[in-house]
Tab-separated table of C-alpha atoms in Angstrom:
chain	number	residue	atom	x	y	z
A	1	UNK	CA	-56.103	198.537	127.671
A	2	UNK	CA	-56.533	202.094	128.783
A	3	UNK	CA	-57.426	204.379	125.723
A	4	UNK	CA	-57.522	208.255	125.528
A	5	UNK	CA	-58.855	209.831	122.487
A	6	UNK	CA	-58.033	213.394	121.469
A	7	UNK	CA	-59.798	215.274	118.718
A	8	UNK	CA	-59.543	217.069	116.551
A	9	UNK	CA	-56.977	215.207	114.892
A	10	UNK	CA	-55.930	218.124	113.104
A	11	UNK	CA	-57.170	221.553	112.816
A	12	UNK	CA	-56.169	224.619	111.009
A	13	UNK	CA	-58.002	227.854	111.815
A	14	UNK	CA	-57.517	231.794	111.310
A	15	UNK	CA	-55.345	234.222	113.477
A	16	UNK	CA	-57.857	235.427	116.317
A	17	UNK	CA	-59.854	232.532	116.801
A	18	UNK	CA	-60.535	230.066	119.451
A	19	UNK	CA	-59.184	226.017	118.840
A	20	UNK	CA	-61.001	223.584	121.558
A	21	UNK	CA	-59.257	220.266	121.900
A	22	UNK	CA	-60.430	217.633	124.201
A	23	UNK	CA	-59.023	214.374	125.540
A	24	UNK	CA	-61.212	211.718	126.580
A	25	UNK	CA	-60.173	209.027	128.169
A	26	UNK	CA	-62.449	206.537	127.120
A	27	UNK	CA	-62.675	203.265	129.560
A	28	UNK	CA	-61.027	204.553	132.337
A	29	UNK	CA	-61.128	207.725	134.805
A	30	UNK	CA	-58.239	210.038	135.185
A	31	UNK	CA	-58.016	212.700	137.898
A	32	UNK	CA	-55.348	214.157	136.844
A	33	UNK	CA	-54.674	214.651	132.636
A	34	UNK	CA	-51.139	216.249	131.533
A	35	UNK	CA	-51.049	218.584	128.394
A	36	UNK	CA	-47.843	218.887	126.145
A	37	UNK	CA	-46.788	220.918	123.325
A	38	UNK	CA	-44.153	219.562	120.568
A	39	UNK	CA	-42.255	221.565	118.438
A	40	UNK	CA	-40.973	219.884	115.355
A	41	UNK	CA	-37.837	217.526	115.950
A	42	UNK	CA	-38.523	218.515	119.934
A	43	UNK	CA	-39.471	217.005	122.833
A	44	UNK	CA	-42.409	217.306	124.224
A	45	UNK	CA	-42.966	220.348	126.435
A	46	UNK	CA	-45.480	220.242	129.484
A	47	UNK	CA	-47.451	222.577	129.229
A	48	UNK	CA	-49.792	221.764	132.360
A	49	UNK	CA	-51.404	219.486	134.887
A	50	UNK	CA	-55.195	219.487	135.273
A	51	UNK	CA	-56.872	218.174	137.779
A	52	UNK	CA	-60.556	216.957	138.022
A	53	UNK	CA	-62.176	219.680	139.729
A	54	UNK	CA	-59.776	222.188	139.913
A	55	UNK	CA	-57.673	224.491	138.585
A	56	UNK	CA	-54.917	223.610	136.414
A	57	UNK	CA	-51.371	224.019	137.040
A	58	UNK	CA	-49.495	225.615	134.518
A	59	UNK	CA	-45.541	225.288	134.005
A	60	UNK	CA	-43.730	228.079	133.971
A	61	UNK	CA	-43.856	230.562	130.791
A	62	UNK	CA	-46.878	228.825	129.606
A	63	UNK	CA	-49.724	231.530	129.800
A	64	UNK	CA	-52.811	230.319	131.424
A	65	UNK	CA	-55.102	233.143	129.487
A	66	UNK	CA	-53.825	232.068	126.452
A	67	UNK	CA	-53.700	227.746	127.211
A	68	UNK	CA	-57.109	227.547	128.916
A	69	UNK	CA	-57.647	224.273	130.631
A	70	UNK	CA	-60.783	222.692	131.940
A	71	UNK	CA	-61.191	219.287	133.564
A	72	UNK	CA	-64.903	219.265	134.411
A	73	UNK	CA	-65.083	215.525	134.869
A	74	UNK	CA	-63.279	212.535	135.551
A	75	UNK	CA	-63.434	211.374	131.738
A	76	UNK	CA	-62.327	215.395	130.120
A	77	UNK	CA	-60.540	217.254	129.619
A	78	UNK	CA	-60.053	220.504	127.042
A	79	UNK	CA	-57.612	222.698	125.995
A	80	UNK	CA	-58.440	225.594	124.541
A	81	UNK	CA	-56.084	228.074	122.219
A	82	UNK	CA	-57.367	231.636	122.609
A	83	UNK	CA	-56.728	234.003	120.049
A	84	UNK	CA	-54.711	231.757	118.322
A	85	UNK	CA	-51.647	232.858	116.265
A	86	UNK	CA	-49.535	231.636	113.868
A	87	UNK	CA	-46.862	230.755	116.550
A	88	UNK	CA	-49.208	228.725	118.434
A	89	UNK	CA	-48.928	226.462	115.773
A	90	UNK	CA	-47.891	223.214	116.724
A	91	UNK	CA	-48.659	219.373	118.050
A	92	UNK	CA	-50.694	219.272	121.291
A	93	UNK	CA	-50.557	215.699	122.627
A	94	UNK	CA	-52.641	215.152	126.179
A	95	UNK	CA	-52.000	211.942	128.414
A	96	UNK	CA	-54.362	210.689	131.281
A	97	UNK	CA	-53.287	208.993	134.454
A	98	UNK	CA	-56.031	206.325	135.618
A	99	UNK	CA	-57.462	206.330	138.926
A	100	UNK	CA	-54.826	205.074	141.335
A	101	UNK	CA	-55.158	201.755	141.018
A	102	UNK	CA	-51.718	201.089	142.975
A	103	UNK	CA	-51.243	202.989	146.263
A	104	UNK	CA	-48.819	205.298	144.461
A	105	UNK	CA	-50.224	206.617	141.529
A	106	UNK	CA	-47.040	208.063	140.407
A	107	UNK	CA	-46.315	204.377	139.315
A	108	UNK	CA	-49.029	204.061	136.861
A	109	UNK	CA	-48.376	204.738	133.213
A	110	UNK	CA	-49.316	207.291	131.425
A	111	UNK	CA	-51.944	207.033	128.523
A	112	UNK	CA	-51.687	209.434	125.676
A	113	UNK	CA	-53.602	210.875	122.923
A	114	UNK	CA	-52.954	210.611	119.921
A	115	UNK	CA	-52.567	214.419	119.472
A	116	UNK	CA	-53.764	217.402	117.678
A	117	UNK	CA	-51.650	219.439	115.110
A	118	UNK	CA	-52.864	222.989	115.053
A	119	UNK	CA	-52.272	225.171	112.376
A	120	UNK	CA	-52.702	228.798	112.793
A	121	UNK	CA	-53.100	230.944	109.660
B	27	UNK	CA	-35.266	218.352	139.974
B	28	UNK	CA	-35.547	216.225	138.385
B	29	UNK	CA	-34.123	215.566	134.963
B	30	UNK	CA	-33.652	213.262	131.927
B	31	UNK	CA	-30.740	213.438	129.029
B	32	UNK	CA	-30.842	211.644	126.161
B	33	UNK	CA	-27.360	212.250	124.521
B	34	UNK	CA	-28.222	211.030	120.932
B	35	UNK	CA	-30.328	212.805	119.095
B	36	UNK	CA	-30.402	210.234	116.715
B	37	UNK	CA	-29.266	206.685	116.545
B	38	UNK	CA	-28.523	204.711	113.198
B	39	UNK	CA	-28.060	200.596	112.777
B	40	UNK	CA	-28.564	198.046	110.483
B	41	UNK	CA	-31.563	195.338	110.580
B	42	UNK	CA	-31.240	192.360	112.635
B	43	UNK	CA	-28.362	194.505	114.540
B	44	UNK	CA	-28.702	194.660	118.504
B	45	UNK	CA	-30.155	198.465	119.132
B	46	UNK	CA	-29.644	200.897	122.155
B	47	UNK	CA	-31.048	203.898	122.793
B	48	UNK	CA	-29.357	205.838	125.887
B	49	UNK	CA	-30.865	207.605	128.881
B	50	UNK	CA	-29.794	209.126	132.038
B	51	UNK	CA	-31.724	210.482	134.695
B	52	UNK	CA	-31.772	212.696	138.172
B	53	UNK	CA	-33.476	212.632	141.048
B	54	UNK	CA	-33.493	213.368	144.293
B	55	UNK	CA	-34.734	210.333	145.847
B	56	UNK	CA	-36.142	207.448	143.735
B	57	UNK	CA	-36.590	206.906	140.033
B	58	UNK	CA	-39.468	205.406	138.407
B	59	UNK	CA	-38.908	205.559	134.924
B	60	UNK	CA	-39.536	204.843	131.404
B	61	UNK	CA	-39.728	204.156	127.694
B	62	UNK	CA	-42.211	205.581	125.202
B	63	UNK	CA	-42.506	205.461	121.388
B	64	UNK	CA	-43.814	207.772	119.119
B	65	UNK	CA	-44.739	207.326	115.378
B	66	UNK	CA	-44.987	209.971	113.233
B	67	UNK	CA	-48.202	212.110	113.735
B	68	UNK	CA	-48.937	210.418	117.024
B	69	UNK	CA	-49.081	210.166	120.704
B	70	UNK	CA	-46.600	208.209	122.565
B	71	UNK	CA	-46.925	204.144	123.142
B	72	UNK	CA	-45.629	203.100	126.710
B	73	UNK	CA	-42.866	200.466	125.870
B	74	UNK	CA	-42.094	199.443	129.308
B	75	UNK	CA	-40.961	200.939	133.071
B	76	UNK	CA	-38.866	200.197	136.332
B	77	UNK	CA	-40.572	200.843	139.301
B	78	UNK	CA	-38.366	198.510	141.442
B	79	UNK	CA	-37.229	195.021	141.815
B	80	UNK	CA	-35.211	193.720	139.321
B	81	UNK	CA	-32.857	196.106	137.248
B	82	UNK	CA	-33.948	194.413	133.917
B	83	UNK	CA	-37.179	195.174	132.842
B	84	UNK	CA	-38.867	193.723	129.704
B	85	UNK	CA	-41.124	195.150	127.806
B	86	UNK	CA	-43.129	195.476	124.166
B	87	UNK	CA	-42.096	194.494	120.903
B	88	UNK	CA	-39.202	192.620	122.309
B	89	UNK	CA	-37.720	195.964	124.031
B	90	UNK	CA	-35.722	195.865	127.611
B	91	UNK	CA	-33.631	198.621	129.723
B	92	UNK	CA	-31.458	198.240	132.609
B	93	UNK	CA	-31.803	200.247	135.473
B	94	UNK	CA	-28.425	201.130	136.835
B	95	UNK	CA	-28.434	202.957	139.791
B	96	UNK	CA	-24.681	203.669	140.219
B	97	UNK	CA	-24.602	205.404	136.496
B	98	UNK	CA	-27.875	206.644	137.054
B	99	UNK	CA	-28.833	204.941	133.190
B	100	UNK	CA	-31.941	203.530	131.659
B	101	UNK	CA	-30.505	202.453	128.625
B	102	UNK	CA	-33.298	200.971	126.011
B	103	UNK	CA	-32.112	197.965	124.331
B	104	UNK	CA	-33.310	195.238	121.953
B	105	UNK	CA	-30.999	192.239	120.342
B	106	UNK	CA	-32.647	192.251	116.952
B	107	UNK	CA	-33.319	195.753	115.365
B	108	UNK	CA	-35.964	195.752	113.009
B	109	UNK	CA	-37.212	198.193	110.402
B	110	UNK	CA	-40.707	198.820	111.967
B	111	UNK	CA	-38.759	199.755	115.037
B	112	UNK	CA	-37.603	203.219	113.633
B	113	UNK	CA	-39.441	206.012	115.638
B	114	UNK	CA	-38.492	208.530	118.193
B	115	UNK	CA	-38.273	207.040	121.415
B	116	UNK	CA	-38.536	209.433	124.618
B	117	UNK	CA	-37.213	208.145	128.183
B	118	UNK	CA	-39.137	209.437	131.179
B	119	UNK	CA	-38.627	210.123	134.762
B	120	UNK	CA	-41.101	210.771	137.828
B	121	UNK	CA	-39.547	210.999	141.458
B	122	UNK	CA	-41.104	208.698	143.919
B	123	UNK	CA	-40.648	211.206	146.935
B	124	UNK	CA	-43.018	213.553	145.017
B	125	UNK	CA	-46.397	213.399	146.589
B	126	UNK	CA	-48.387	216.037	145.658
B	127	UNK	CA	-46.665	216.801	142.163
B	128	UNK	CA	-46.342	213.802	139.737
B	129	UNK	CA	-44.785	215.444	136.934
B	130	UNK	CA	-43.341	213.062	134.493
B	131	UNK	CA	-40.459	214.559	132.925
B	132	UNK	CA	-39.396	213.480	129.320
B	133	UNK	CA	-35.611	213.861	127.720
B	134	UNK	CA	-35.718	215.086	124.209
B	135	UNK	CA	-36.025	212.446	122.285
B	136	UNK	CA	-34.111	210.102	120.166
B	137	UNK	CA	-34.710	209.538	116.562
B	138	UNK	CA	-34.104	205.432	115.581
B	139	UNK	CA	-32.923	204.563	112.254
B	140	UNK	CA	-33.473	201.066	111.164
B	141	UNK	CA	-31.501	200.410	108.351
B	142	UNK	CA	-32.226	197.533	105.707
């Protein structure tokens, strides 16, 4: 079946710095890939929607300078955390949509990773 | 806009007890929707989804939900609980009239206690 891999798994860094995660999805090609956010004993939060080969599209209150997102091909995508702080901390979980292989791709499941805690010290 | 509410935060029964997990949705045309699981320090598993056609759907690990249109539910069910079910289980929604933005929108989650 469809796999996405996310890495790192986990990583903890210093206030200030730059995190890069990226979700791959591994035997299949997504257009579009959906990044969340989850706060402890929370739901997951969407964060945004990027799209192969364009911009991303960023929910509301989530700030695109600070959650930059780059899908540069069909297979990647990355999130990265700039100048992270400690209230950035949390579990970043990405899911990729496959190619439509029904004509409504809205239909097809979702794939996720299996996420990245960050820890900001 | 859509919208998904799961009413239990958390849902406790014994082994070998039938399990549900509750979910209600809106949207403004169409539903698809679904089931995912999530262990802890992981991404979510897809369990199973209703698209359309018949208003039982089966799905993994012996999982099912009924779609019911009139209560607007998509309750997760399973006869036989079993320890390894316990997880947090999230209910989705995506409107079908949505062309151009397939947002999947999740409810909050519901934490499953198996009990042996």
């Amino acid at each position: 079946g469809a796999v996405v891999s996310q890495h790192p798994s986990w990583v903890i860094c210093k206030s200030g710095t730059s995190v890069k995660i990226e979700c791959r999805s591994l035997d299949f090609q997504a257009t579009t890939m959906f990044w969340y956010r989850q706060f402890p004993k929370q739901s997951l939060m969407l964060m945004a929607t990027s799209n192969e080969g364009s911009k991303a599209t960023y929910e509301q209150g989530v700030e695109k300078d600070k959650f930059l997102i780059n899908h540069a091909s069909l297979t990647l995508s990355t999130l990265t955390v700039t100048s992270a702080h400690p209230e950035d901390s949390s579990f970043y979980i990405c899911s990729a949509r496959e190619v439509s292989v029904i004509p409504d791709s809205g239909a097809n499941v979702l794939t996720f990773g299996a996420g990245s805690r960050l820890t900001v010290l | 806009a859509q919208s998904v509410a799961q009413p239990e935060d958390q849902v406790n029964v014994a082994e070998g007890n039938p399990l549900t997990v509750k979910c209600t949705y809106s949207v403004s045309g169409n539903p698809y929707l679904f089931w995912y699981v999530q262990y802890p320090n992981r991404g979510l598993q897809f369990l199973l989804k209703y698209i359309t056609g018949d208003n039982l759907v089966k799905g993994s690990y012996g999982f099912e939900a009924e779609f019911n249109k009139s209560q607007t539910s998509f309750h997760l069910k399973k006869p036989s609980a079993l320890v390894s079910d316990s997880a947090l289980y999230f209910c989705a929604v995506r409107d079908n009239q949505m062309n151009r933005d397939d947002k999947i929108i999740f409810g909050k989650g519901t934490r499953l206690h198996i009990l042996p």
